[in-house]
Every structure is written in structure tokens, then in C-alpha cells.
Amino acid sequence: MTDSKYFTTTKKGEIFELKTELNSEKKEKKREAVKKVIASMTVGKDVSALFPDVVNCMQTDNLELKKLVYLYLMNYAKSQPDLAIMAVNTFVKDCEDPNPLIRALAVRTMGCIRVDKITEYLCEPLRKCLKDEDPYVRNTPAVCVAKLYDINAALVEDQGFLEQLKDLLSDSNPMVVANAVAALTEINETSSRPLIEMNTQTVNKLLTALNECTEWGQVFILDSLANYEPKDEREAQNICERITPRLAHANAAVVLSTVKVLMKLIDILPRDSDFIAQLIKKLAPPMVTLLSAEPEIQYVALRNINLIVQKRPDILKQEMKVFFVKYNDPIYVKMEKLDIMIRLAHQANIAQVLSELKEYATEVDVDFVRKSVRAIGRCAIKVEQSAERCVSTLLDLIQTKVNYVVQEAVVVIKDIFRKYPNKYESIISTLCENLDTLDEPEARASMIWIIGEYAERIDNADELLESFVEGFHDENTQVQLQLLTSVVKLFLKRPADTQELVQRVLSLATQDSDNPDLRDRGYIYWRLLSADPAAAKDVVLAEKPLISEETDLLEPSLLDELVCHIGSLASVYHKPPSTFVEAAVPLRKTLPKSTVGGSEEPSLIGGTSMPSTQQTTVIPSQDSLIADLLSLDLTPHPSGGNSHQPYAQSAFSSGLDDLLGLGSDGLLGDSHGASGLGGTASPPSVGFGGGVQPMVGMAGAGALPFGAPTLPMGGMGGMGGMGGGDIGGIGGLGDIFGGITPAAGSGYAAPKQIWLEAARSKGTELQGTFLRRSGQIVMDMTFTNRAMQALSGFAIQFNSNSFGLAPAQPLQVRPLPPNQSADAALPCKTDGPVQKMEPLTNLQVRIHFYSHFRFMECRNSL
Amino acid sequence: MIGGLFVYNHKGEVLISRIYRDDVSRNAVDAFRVNVIHARQQVRSPVTNMARTSFFHIKRGNVWICAVTRQNVNAAMVFEFLNRFSDTMQSYFGKLNEENVKNNFVLIYELLDEILDFGYPQNTDPGVLKTFITQQGVRTATKEEQSQITSQVTGQIGWRREGIKYRRNELFLDVIEYVNLLMSQQGQVLSAHVAGKVAMKSYLSGMPECKFGINDKLTIEGKGRPGADDPAKSTRTAVAIDDCQFHQCVKLTKFDTEHAISFIPPDGEYELMRYRTTKDIQLPFRVIPLVRETSRNKMEVKVVVKSNFKPSLLAQKIEVRIPTPPNTSGVQLICMKGKAKYKSGENAIVWKIKRMGGMKESQISAEIDLLSTGAADKKKWNRPPVSMNFE
């Protein structure tokens, strides 16, 4: 066998030669030619010109040749859709072949040919195969339905394949079940509405199949179980019990998927029960065992362990030693292990960790060494008792005079100073000795910070800083900014002999620099100093907040989301899937709300309860309707408005519609429903409950600190009110807002919705709604800070919108410490600037707040 | 799921390319070559994301295998699959290298068609695949045979053919253990763990169900059996296993309830179980290395090996591997026992001893001449550890 020769043909006129060979009578020659064609295809040559000739070879009883031709077809059918039709007959014939292998092959291949005309022909054979007696053949179409759904979703639904696919879930053959599950899960993810509902029965079937199917099948089943939310604790416990044996499987994917399901279910189970304690005990060993697998799998496992350790630190707290780096670990495994070591470090094991880290700091790989040095610093900050030892270790490392080690050490020592001020100043002199070796901006900036901070204790601080000022223009911005601040600090501490220096730096920063940040900071200092030196002292030398222990923890909300994706790419990147996958529908998985602990449900006003998933689908695309409505409301008609006014105020307390003075019309639906607004305003074809409509483009968002989140917000109070108004007219929304009958007259306010998700805005969650209080529109909001730092300085601004809505008074929110929420009600008026928005319900609001020193901006579209 | 799968040679030329999903285009092939293969040192993760496309790669021999996807796939599964794919290829045509891949590209395409459908891994057991994907072209199988194949591929016991017959029924069992040891400079053991595996070779007829009882001395942590935590029970006689993992043929639920390994074995060689222990590890040998750098281009290495087991036992085929710096030019060796040789290709001194009794000691000393190579000299030698093997 020397098939490699096919790779070496590079002659001219090759295509022509192949053509004649393909049409040759001799079977042997034909086969050779097809092989050559496939080889050229692999290398990336375009051999599509041979399409008809290759298709001619399809009718053969040689399975090997057939497979090659099929392979060719899959590659080129798309570019030659008309010619591909030629192959259909053979396909259909093959689907009837007595040999199950060929039947399956034909269906499988047909599914891969993504030409509309062919898919039409696919339906019939597919239906037959779904009922084939041979499990091998049944197995194939399960996946094939998913393929077809990908090409033409409507066709699949019309032909009833989904039902047949669901039937396969109860197939006798476990592998068929597994593939059906995989297909259904995929279809579920891409479709706009849930196509299958998992219930206790199907889950039980899956759990039974789990014990019998192949390793891959087990992965599919476990992954789909992760999406299921058990009804009660008993069911959850039952699932846990039945899947825990999977932890001993040799396939890492099975183990990790099991861990994922367990981690999710643990949240449902009552806390502190024996069962959980036992479960957690069982979780640790398999994860440790994953670390003796292939390095790539170790990497995936470590990234996941990193998440698990953050979520439940108790699981692996005893296992520090297994994360010690081995000599022959690939670098990516080493780096991850180092991260986990720091997370697991605590008082009891810190000595061990430190001695390890010290070893690592003498390794060869530069990045790894740097990270180790940083890790030592993090230990010092995390475990106070060890700080002293860490500092002395760092000093030892500085003595090695290895350039990058020294630089890194300087950076972490700066952090240690921040955490333990006025404790380890004795080492400053050693640091100063190494001043000349620092050439990286971060290290230089750190060193300058230290000099500025301890200027009063360093005798020659002015000289040291002066030496930096010499080359001011050559420095990186980071260093320049730090130098500016440090010189000012120095001046404030020792005003006598440093005036000249400070003036030089200030003029350098303000006059000779193009950098706006630097210039602005320079001016601020300058004015502060010239206006009121005492105030300057208060500002510049203010007490700094201590830095927190865990600096690089993930945001809790992100962590929760990632825990639901254990084993998957999201858990490897530590990013939510939406950031690297283009999905038709952003599907967010969240941990199930614990039945025990207090959870932050969106607070519902007015006693209407709706599952939150429905809320997002409420966004109607009823431009035309609103357009008509709007003509009424923006120019308040005293006549129309008046007549309804009493109703509006007594019967309903809220809703943008009656703010606009017309909702009442519709809300009186029982009396003159259809004749009301709905009837005149909207053609019945207006689609309600349509998919989520992204209302504002993301363009330009990248430049903002967080991409401007576009929020599916149509369903806010305004819409709620609109809905009310439409009940009489269209009735579509009435269903969605089930239970609100116009006649009831109960004050209705749309429940608060999440306008801004924490994961998309660095941890600030904003829920809100519009409602009406004593005749005034009020924007009712709840801010929740899920970030690590406190937020303050809230301010709000409305962009011009269709309703002329604008805040009547400034937003008042108290500074928000981490993990707390604050409610705020913002009265609004409707005499602001009016601008027609597209769609009309679109309302853009900017909310500003300070997190630490950063200025943030969010744009919400409602 | 997996959108496409590519195999490259070390230069980055494509040997195999199979695309399963529309969202992956041929451009992905080039993106991986340019950004990963050609920029080897910079890419330091087996998963790379470029323009919303994720690339998973493993390297076997001089061949890169890369899976591409644009979805949020199960990463562990992709790597497990890639490993299994390379195992399968090896069991078909031996060593995985460029030459073999080129020689068998038709076969590989056939395999890829079978083991991955629309990006979903299917049965990857080489034993079963060999029943219907053969290198000799297609056997004209009878109808019965065909249905037998298909039922087996999808059946509950996907790893064993029916109707296997041997004149002699044999079952071999090897226990292979890797001791991983971390020692401080003072010779104190910092951490040690044993990763062991039970490798089996079975030549049995029919569909036998094998059962291994585990004796009571074995306790498995975390299994939460009543009494397992009882300190009186976990005395020195107990062999505590931290964790174990089993081949897919083992019935895991039975292991949980009955504490016995019960399975229908695949035919031929396979790895039945893997385990890990960290407690009460008695080291069979002690290796004490002494390194002295006498001058800039001379080094003295002395390694003492002490056997630490009962004198009645015997260790065989001992092989000690002492790494040397890459700029070694010559080595003079003196050893008390066995044979030693410097292998320049592997940058190591290999010292072999045929057999050695318990509580004995042996040593080797070596003088290493180093080449002074200017700039490269400055680069630190990262002192790999000494390793040893024995039976």
C-alpha cells in the first residue's frame, strides 16, 4: 500500500488526465483516479471540474469506491447544485439496499449534502430509516434530523420528524437513544422555542440508557441531563445517585459531564445534608485522577477545577499536593496548576506552597517564573501569617539578580505594601539597589509608586525620582502617570527641597505631552497645588483602601453560569459562550434557584407572576401600532384624554399606555374592546411574542468599557401597558399577560425586568420597570452590584426618544457596596425632546456610575 | 459539536481534511497552520480561539491532529475523541507518522466517516471498527454477517465480537505502577503518589463474563461505605486506593453495589482499570544523585541506588536514566554493577542492571565533559530528574 504517491502529482494537464482515467472502462483504473482526485481535494486543489465524471463512478458495488465518491460529493455538491441532482437517484436506490451499512451510509451522506433540491428527496428515505429494523440504520437518521434541521428547520417540523425523533428516545437500542438525545439537544439550542420538554419519564429512560450505551452516548445523555431541572429534591437526589457511578469511568468527558450535573443538582438539594457531604467527598478523587491523563485533558480538567474551587472551595481543599508541578508537564498545565495552588493556599499548607513556589521561581521558562513570583506575592496577600516569609523569599529572589525575577518581585512587593502598609519598609533599600535593572514599564511604575509612597523614609527619594524624570519622554504612559503622582507626593511630604522638581514634571506633563490623560492629571495637580495645598494633601495623600485578598476571582454571576458549562469550551476559556459563539438565540444557562436560600427573584409588582423566560418573548414588533398610538399621545388631546382620565387613574395605577393617555381605551376592552384602539390601530397580522429583537446595533460598542448592552426591553412597563390596551383589540398579548383582565381593574405594573445583565456590564445588574404613581410616570429600578468594588455616583440620562420621556429629577442612589441592591424610583416627565425611534418603543438610557475610579457608561435600549 | 477535523504534517501541510459542518470553511485550515503550527512557541494552550473559531489540537509523532468548531462543545469530549482517533489509527497501521497517514488516507477517510457523524462521535472501539472497515476492501459478507456487525456496532457490548473461539482460553493480567516522587534537597520525601493500571490480555471464547472480587483490605476513599471511615479498620493492612477508573466494559453500577469488578472483556489487549494511591507508599528504591560542577566544562555525577525491599525479593531489568546537559561532548563511566552507556541522541546516561536483590546498594559515577558553546552556555540547564524502571 503506497497511497502516498497520490499526493505527489503536480503535473500540468492533470485534470484532463484524470478525466480520461475516470471514464476508463477498467475498474482498477477508475478507483486509482478517484483516489487521486480525493488526494488533490485534501491538499486544497480545486477539482470541482471533474464533478460529472466522478458522479458517474457512483454506481458501483465497491464500497470503498462508493465511500470516496460520496466524500467528493459532500465537498463539491454545494458548488454544483444542478449536477448534484444527478446523484439523487443513486442515493435513493442505495437507501433501499439490503446491506444496512450501505443504507446508513447513503442517508448519512445525503444529510451532509446541503443542497435544497437534494434535501427534498431526503425526506422519504429518512422517514423509512427512522423505522428501519436495523439499529445501525436507525442510529444514523437521528443525527440526520439534526442535519436537516440545520438546513431547513421548517421542513423538519412540517414533515413531523421531530415527533419521530422523540419516539426514538424510547428506542430499545441505547445508542439510538443517545444519538437522538444529542440531536434533540442541538435542535433545542438553535430553535427559538423549546421543542422538547424533559419530564420525569424521559429522564428515567435516559438514566436507564446511560448504563448501557457507549462512552460518547453517555456524554450526550449527561450533557442533556444538565439542562433538566428536577421538580423536587427527591428527584434530584435520585438522579445524583444514579449518575455518581459514572465518576469512575475512564473517559474524562464522561467524568466531567457527571461533575457538571452533580454540581448543578447540589444547589437544589437541601444544604448541609449528609447526602451532600457524601457527594462532595466522592467528587474530589475522580477530578484528581484526571490529572494523570493526557496533558490536553489535564488542561481542560484544570481549567474546570479552577471553577469548581471557586464555587465550592471545600471539595479539593485537602488535595494541594496533587497540584504541585511536575517536571515534564507542558507549560500550559504548569500555569494552570499554579493558579489552583494559590486558590487552595491557606494557613495550614502555606509553608509547603511557598517552598514549592520558590523552587519554581528558579525554573527556566520565563513566563512560568514570572507567574511563580507573582504567586508568592498573592500568597502574602491572602494569608497574613505568611506575609513575612513571603517577603523574605522575595528578597532572596531579588538577590539572584535575574532580571525578570527582580522586576516581577518589585511589582508584587508594591501590592504587598498596599495590603500591609508601614510594615516591611526595611526592604526598600534593597529594592533601590536594583533600580537600574528595571526596564519594564510595570516594574518601573511600581518602583516609582513605592518611592513616592515612602518618600519621607527614603533619604534620596528626590534624586531617585529625578533620575527617572530625566528620561520622562521616553517612558511609557503608565510610568509617566505614576512618576507625576509620585513627584507630587514627594513634594507634599518634603516641600522644601523639591519645588523645582515638581514644577519641572508638571510642565513636562502639561506642556510637552500629547497624552490627554497625562495632561489632565497634570493640570489637576497643578491647580490643586496652587489653589489649596492643604486640600491637595488631603486628596493626594488620602488613606488608600486596602486591596482585597482574592484579586482575580470571577464575578459570582459569571461563575454560576460557567459552572453550568463544566467540561465545555466556555469553561476552558472562562467566558460565557455568547462571547465566542454566534448563536441564533442567546441561551443563558443559570444555576437553578435554590429552594432553600434566599434568592433574588425579580420582584414582581401588582401580583402578576410570570415565568421570567416569557417576559423576553413579550417584545412585540408592533411598530405600526405604536405609530398610531403615538400620534394620539404625544399631542395630548384633552377631549380623548379627559374622558378616560378617571379610569386611567382609578382603575390602573400604571403602564405607559395610560401615561400616553390611551391605554385606558383598550383597557376598557370589555365594553368597547375591538372597536377601541386595537381595532383601528393595528392590522391583525402584527406578530406578538415574536423572537427577541435586538433593537440597537452593537456598533461602536467595543470601545466602551463594556460593550453597550442591547436589551430586549420592549416588554417593560410601557409595553405592559400597551398590552393592556390591546387586549380588547387583538387579544394576542392578553394571553401573554394571562390573568390580567381589563375589567378586574387591579393596578397593574409590568414586573421588573432585567435591563442590564451583570455578566455583560462588569457585574452591575439593573432591573426596572415603568409605572405610574399619582399621575406621574415613574421609572422604578433596582440596582444590584455583583462586582467586587463598591459603586457610587449614579447618574442617569435619557436619549431623545419617541415618547419625549425624560427624568424629572436627578437619579438618587446611595453608594452600593458589593453584593447589595438598592431600589430607586425616578419620576419622569414626557416633555423632553421627541425623536422618532426605530422601533418606536426603543428608549435609550445612559446610566453612569463610578466603580473605583472608572467611569462607565451603559446604554440601555428599552 | 466538532465542525471539522484536519491532520497536518510537521510543516503544516494538510494530509487529511474532513469538514462536517457548514460553519467551518477551508480558511480554518490555513488559520491553524499560520497561527499555531508556524508560531509554535507562542501558542501555549491546546485550545486556541481565532475569529470565533476554536481549534483543539494534539500532536502525535510528527503529525498534528486538529479539531475545529464554532460552537460551545464539550472540550473534554473533543480531546478524548482526538486521543481515541489517534489510538484507532495506530491500531490499524502502527506508528502514527506522516508517511503512514499518507499511505492510508483512504482508510482514514473511511474511519472518519464512521466514527464521527455531523460532529458527534460514534463507536470508536478499534476492535469493532475492524469488523467492517478493513484495509482489504470490502468483504462480501452474507446478510447474517451484516446484521451481526450492525447489531454489534450499536449493541450494548460494542467492544466484543460474537463467536470468538480459542483452543486455549487464556487471560493475562499485568499490574503496572508509576511512582511519582518529589524529594527535597535534603532527601526528604515531599510527596509521592502511585498511578497504577491493570493491563489485560484476554483470549477467551464466547461471551464470558469475568468477575474480580476485591478483597476487604482494599478501601476506596470517598465511596462512603459505612465503616470505611472507621479508624480501627483502616489499619496498616488495608490497601487504600484514592480513586479508580474503569474501562467502558466494566459495569460501574455493580462495582458500586457489590464491590466487585464485573465485565465482559474485549478481545485482545486493553487497559481494564486505572487507580491512584497516595497513602503508605513504600518506595522500592532510593536513588541518591550527587552532582558537582568541577569546572566550566566538566561535571561529576554520582548516583547511588539502594533497594529498599525485603531481601527475599528480586528486582529485574532495572534501568536508570540520568539526564545530561545538551552540550555534553563526552562521558567516562564507572559502575559497580550492570552496564552503562551514554546515549547522545537522548541526552542521557542509561544504566542497566539485570537483577538486584533487596537491601542492596550499587553506584555509578560519571565524568561529563561539556562543550563551551558561548551564548548557549549561558542558558541554564533545567536539570531534569533521574528516572528508573524495573520489573
CSV table of C-alpha atoms in Angstrom, one decimal, chain B residues 119-349:
chain,number,residue,atom,x,y,z
B,119,GLY,CA,-19.5,16.1,14.6
B,120,TYR,CA,-20.9,13.6,17.0
B,121,PRO,CA,-18.5,10.8,18.0
B,122,GLN,CA,-19.9,7.3,17.4
B,123,ASN,CA,-18.4,4.0,18.3
B,124,THR,CA,-14.7,4.4,18.3
B,125,ASP,CA,-13.6,1.0,19.5
B,126,PRO,CA,-11.0,-0.3,17.1
B,127,GLY,CA,-11.9,-3.9,17.8
B,128,VAL,CA,-15.4,-3.3,16.4
B,129,LEU,CA,-14.4,-1.0,13.6
B,130,LYS,CA,-12.1,-3.6,12.3
B,131,THR,CA,-15.1,-5.9,11.7
B,132,PHE,CA,-16.4,-3.7,9.0
B,133,ILE,CA,-13.7,-1.3,7.9
B,134,THR,CA,-10.9,-3.3,6.6
B,135,GLN,CA,-7.8,-2.5,4.6
B,136,GLN,CA,-8.5,-5.3,2.2
B,137,GLY,CA,-11.5,-3.6,0.7
B,138,VAL,CA,-14.9,-4.9,1.4
B,139,ARG,CA,-15.6,-8.5,2.2
B,140,THR,CA,-18.7,-9.7,0.6
B,141,ALA,CA,-20.5,-10.5,3.8
B,142,THR,CA,-23.6,-12.5,3.9
B,143,LYS,CA,-26.8,-11.0,5.2
B,144,GLU,CA,-26.5,-12.7,8.5
B,145,GLU,CA,-23.0,-11.4,9.0
B,146,GLN,CA,-24.0,-7.9,8.1
B,147,SER,CA,-26.8,-7.8,10.6
B,148,GLN,CA,-24.5,-9.3,13.1
B,149,ILE,CA,-22.0,-6.5,12.5
B,150,THR,CA,-24.5,-3.8,12.8
B,151,SER,CA,-26.1,-5.1,15.9
B,152,GLN,CA,-22.8,-5.3,17.4
B,153,VAL,CA,-21.7,-1.8,16.5
B,154,THR,CA,-24.8,-0.4,18.1
B,155,GLY,CA,-25.3,-3.1,20.7
B,156,GLN,CA,-24.8,-2.9,24.4
B,157,ILE,CA,-21.5,-4.8,24.2
B,158,GLY,CA,-19.9,-2.7,21.4
B,159,TRP,CA,-16.4,-3.9,22.2
B,160,ARG,CA,-16.7,-7.6,21.6
B,161,ARG,CA,-17.4,-9.7,18.6
B,162,GLU,CA,-19.6,-12.7,18.9
B,163,GLY,CA,-18.4,-16.2,18.1
B,164,ILE,CA,-14.8,-15.8,19.1
B,165,LYS,CA,-13.2,-19.2,19.6
B,166,TYR,CA,-9.8,-20.1,21.1
B,167,ARG,CA,-8.4,-23.6,21.6
B,168,ARG,CA,-6.9,-22.4,24.8
B,169,ASN,CA,-8.7,-19.9,27.0
B,170,GLU,CA,-6.1,-17.6,28.4
B,171,LEU,CA,-6.2,-14.4,30.4
B,172,PHE,CA,-3.1,-12.3,31.3
B,173,LEU,CA,-3.1,-9.6,33.8
B,174,ASP,CA,-0.3,-7.1,34.3
B,175,VAL,CA,-0.2,-4.5,37.0
B,176,ILE,CA,2.0,-1.6,36.1
B,177,GLU,CA,2.6,1.1,38.6
B,178,TYR,CA,4.2,4.5,38.2
B,179,VAL,CA,5.6,6.0,41.4
B,180,ASN,CA,5.8,9.7,41.2
B,181,LEU,CA,8.1,11.2,43.8
B,182,LEU,CA,9.0,14.6,44.9
B,183,MET,CA,12.0,14.9,47.1
B,184,SER,CA,13.5,17.9,48.8
B,185,GLN,CA,17.2,18.6,48.6
B,186,GLN,CA,17.7,17.1,52.0
B,187,GLY,CA,16.4,13.8,50.7
B,188,GLN,CA,13.1,14.1,52.4
B,189,VAL,CA,10.0,12.8,50.5
B,190,LEU,CA,7.7,15.7,49.9
B,191,SER,CA,5.0,13.9,48.1
B,192,ALA,CA,4.6,10.6,46.4
B,193,HIS,CA,1.8,9.0,44.6
B,194,VAL,CA,1.3,5.9,42.7
B,195,ALA,CA,-0.6,5.8,39.5
B,196,GLY,CA,-1.2,2.2,38.6
B,197,LYS,CA,-3.0,0.4,35.8
B,198,VAL,CA,-4.2,-3.1,35.3
B,199,ALA,CA,-3.5,-4.2,31.7
B,200,MET,CA,-5.2,-7.3,30.5
B,201,LYS,CA,-4.8,-9.6,27.5
B,202,SER,CA,-7.7,-11.9,27.1
B,203,TYR,CA,-8.1,-14.7,24.7
B,204,LEU,CA,-11.4,-16.2,25.7
B,205,SER,CA,-14.1,-17.9,23.7
B,206,GLY,CA,-17.7,-16.8,23.5
B,207,MET,CA,-19.1,-14.1,25.7
B,208,PRO,CA,-17.6,-14.7,29.1
B,209,GLU,CA,-18.5,-12.6,32.0
B,210,CYS,CA,-15.5,-12.1,34.2
B,211,LYS,CA,-15.7,-11.1,37.8
B,212,PHE,CA,-13.0,-9.9,40.1
B,213,GLY,CA,-13.7,-9.8,43.7
B,214,ILE,CA,-11.8,-7.2,45.6
B,215,ASN,CA,-10.6,-8.3,49.0
B,216,ASP,CA,-11.6,-6.5,52.1
B,217,LYS,CA,-8.3,-4.9,52.6
B,218,LEU,CA,-9.0,-2.6,49.7
B,219,THR,CA,-10.8,0.5,50.7
B,220,ILE,CA,-11.7,3.2,48.3
B,221,GLU,CA,-11.9,6.6,49.5
B,222,GLY,CA,-14.9,8.7,49.1
B,223,LYS,CA,-17.1,5.7,48.3
B,224,GLY,CA,-18.7,6.4,51.6
B,225,ARG,CA,-19.3,2.8,52.6
B,226,PRO,CA,-20.3,2.6,56.2
B,227,GLY,CA,-17.4,1.8,58.4
B,228,ALA,CA,-14.8,2.9,55.8
B,229,ASP,CA,-14.1,6.0,57.9
B,230,ASP,CA,-13.6,3.9,61.0
B,231,PRO,CA,-10.0,4.4,62.0
B,232,ALA,CA,-9.8,1.0,63.5
B,233,LYS,CA,-10.5,-0.6,60.2
B,234,SER,CA,-8.1,1.4,58.1
B,235,THR,CA,-5.1,-0.1,59.8
B,236,ARG,CA,-1.8,-0.8,58.1
B,237,THR,CA,-3.1,-3.9,56.5
B,238,ALA,CA,-5.5,-2.1,54.4
B,239,VAL,CA,-4.6,-1.0,50.9
B,240,ALA,CA,-6.2,2.3,50.4
B,241,ILE,CA,-7.0,3.4,46.9
B,242,ASP,CA,-7.8,7.0,46.4
B,243,ASP,CA,-9.7,6.5,43.3
B,244,CYS,CA,-10.0,4.2,40.4
B,245,GLN,CA,-11.4,4.3,36.9
B,246,PHE,CA,-12.5,1.5,34.6
B,247,HIS,CA,-12.6,0.6,31.0
B,248,GLN,CA,-16.1,1.0,29.5
B,249,CYS,CA,-16.7,-2.7,29.6
B,250,VAL,CA,-16.9,-2.7,33.4
B,251,LYS,CA,-20.4,-2.4,34.9
B,252,LEU,CA,-20.0,0.6,37.1
B,253,THR,CA,-23.2,0.2,38.9
B,254,LYS,CA,-22.3,-3.3,40.0
B,255,PHE,CA,-19.0,-2.0,41.3
B,256,ASP,CA,-20.8,0.5,43.4
B,257,THR,CA,-23.2,-2.0,44.9
B,258,GLU,CA,-21.3,-5.3,45.1
B,259,HIS,CA,-17.8,-4.1,45.3
B,260,ALA,CA,-16.7,-6.4,42.6
B,261,ILE,CA,-15.4,-5.7,39.1
B,262,SER,CA,-17.6,-7.5,36.7
B,263,PHE,CA,-17.2,-7.2,32.9
B,264,ILE,CA,-17.3,-8.9,29.5
B,265,PRO,CA,-13.8,-8.4,28.3
B,266,PRO,CA,-12.9,-7.1,24.8
B,267,ASP,CA,-10.7,-9.4,22.8
B,268,GLY,CA,-7.0,-8.8,22.9
B,269,GLU,CA,-5.2,-6.1,24.8
B,270,TYR,CA,-6.8,-3.4,26.8
B,271,GLU,CA,-6.5,-1.4,30.0
B,272,LEU,CA,-9.0,-2.6,32.5
B,273,MET,CA,-8.6,-0.2,35.3
B,274,ARG,CA,-6.5,2.7,36.5
B,275,TYR,CA,-6.0,3.6,40.1
B,276,ARG,CA,-4.2,6.1,42.3
B,277,THR,CA,-3.0,5.9,45.8
B,278,THR,CA,-1.1,8.3,48.0
B,279,LYS,CA,-1.0,6.7,51.4
B,280,ASP,CA,1.6,4.5,52.9
B,281,ILE,CA,3.8,4.3,49.9
B,282,GLN,CA,6.9,2.2,50.5
B,283,LEU,CA,9.5,3.2,48.0
B,284,PRO,CA,11.2,0.2,46.4
B,285,PHE,CA,14.3,2.0,45.7
B,286,ARG,CA,16.2,5.1,46.8
B,287,VAL,CA,18.2,7.0,44.2
B,288,ILE,CA,20.7,9.4,45.5
B,289,PRO,CA,22.3,11.6,43.0
B,290,LEU,CA,25.3,13.8,43.6
B,291,VAL,CA,26.3,16.4,41.1
B,292,ARG,CA,29.4,18.5,41.2
B,293,GLU,CA,30.4,21.0,38.6
B,294,THR,CA,34.2,20.8,38.9
B,295,SER,CA,34.9,23.4,36.2
B,296,ARG,CA,33.2,25.3,33.5
B,297,ASN,CA,33.4,22.4,31.1
B,298,LYS,CA,33.5,19.4,33.5
B,299,MET,CA,30.9,17.8,35.6
B,300,GLU,CA,30.9,14.9,38.0
B,301,VAL,CA,27.8,12.9,38.6
B,302,LYS,CA,27.5,10.1,41.2
B,303,VAL,CA,24.3,8.2,41.6
B,304,VAL,CA,23.7,5.6,44.3
B,305,VAL,CA,20.8,3.2,44.1
B,306,LYS,CA,19.6,1.4,47.2
B,307,SER,CA,17.0,-1.2,47.1
B,308,ASN,CA,14.6,-0.9,49.9
B,309,PHE,CA,12.5,-4.1,49.8
B,310,LYS,CA,12.8,-7.4,51.5
B,311,PRO,CA,16.0,-9.3,50.8
B,312,SER,CA,14.0,-12.3,49.6
B,313,LEU,CA,12.6,-10.4,46.6
B,314,LEU,CA,14.4,-9.7,43.4
B,315,ALA,CA,14.1,-6.8,41.0
B,316,GLN,CA,14.8,-7.4,37.4
B,317,LYS,CA,15.7,-5.4,34.3
B,318,ILE,CA,16.5,-2.2,36.2
B,319,GLU,CA,17.1,0.8,34.0
B,320,VAL,CA,18.3,4.1,35.5
B,321,ARG,CA,18.2,7.1,33.2
B,322,ILE,CA,20.5,10.0,34.2
B,323,PRO,CA,20.0,13.1,32.1
B,324,THR,CA,23.0,15.1,30.9
B,325,PRO,CA,23.2,18.6,29.6
B,326,PRO,CA,22.7,19.1,25.9
B,327,ASN,CA,26.2,20.4,25.4
B,328,THR,CA,27.8,17.2,26.6
B,329,SER,CA,30.8,16.2,24.5
B,330,GLY,CA,32.0,13.0,26.2
B,331,VAL,CA,31.3,10.9,29.2
B,332,GLN,CA,33.5,8.5,31.2
B,333,LEU,CA,31.6,5.9,33.2
B,334,ILE,CA,32.5,3.6,36.0
B,335,CYS,CA,29.8,1.5,37.5
B,336,MET,CA,29.9,-1.2,40.2
B,337,LYS,CA,27.2,-3.4,38.6
B,338,GLY,CA,25.5,-3.8,35.3
B,339,LYS,CA,26.2,-1.9,32.2
B,340,ALA,CA,26.0,1.8,31.5
B,341,LYS,CA,26.1,3.7,28.3
B,342,TYR,CA,25.9,7.4,27.2
B,343,LYS,CA,23.3,7.9,24.6
B,344,SER,CA,24.0,11.3,22.9
B,345,GLY,CA,20.7,11.2,21.0
B,346,GLU,CA,18.7,11.1,24.1
B,347,ASN,CA,20.9,13.3,26.2
B,348,ALA,CA,21.1,10.7,28.9
B,349,ILE,CA,23.2,8.1,30.5
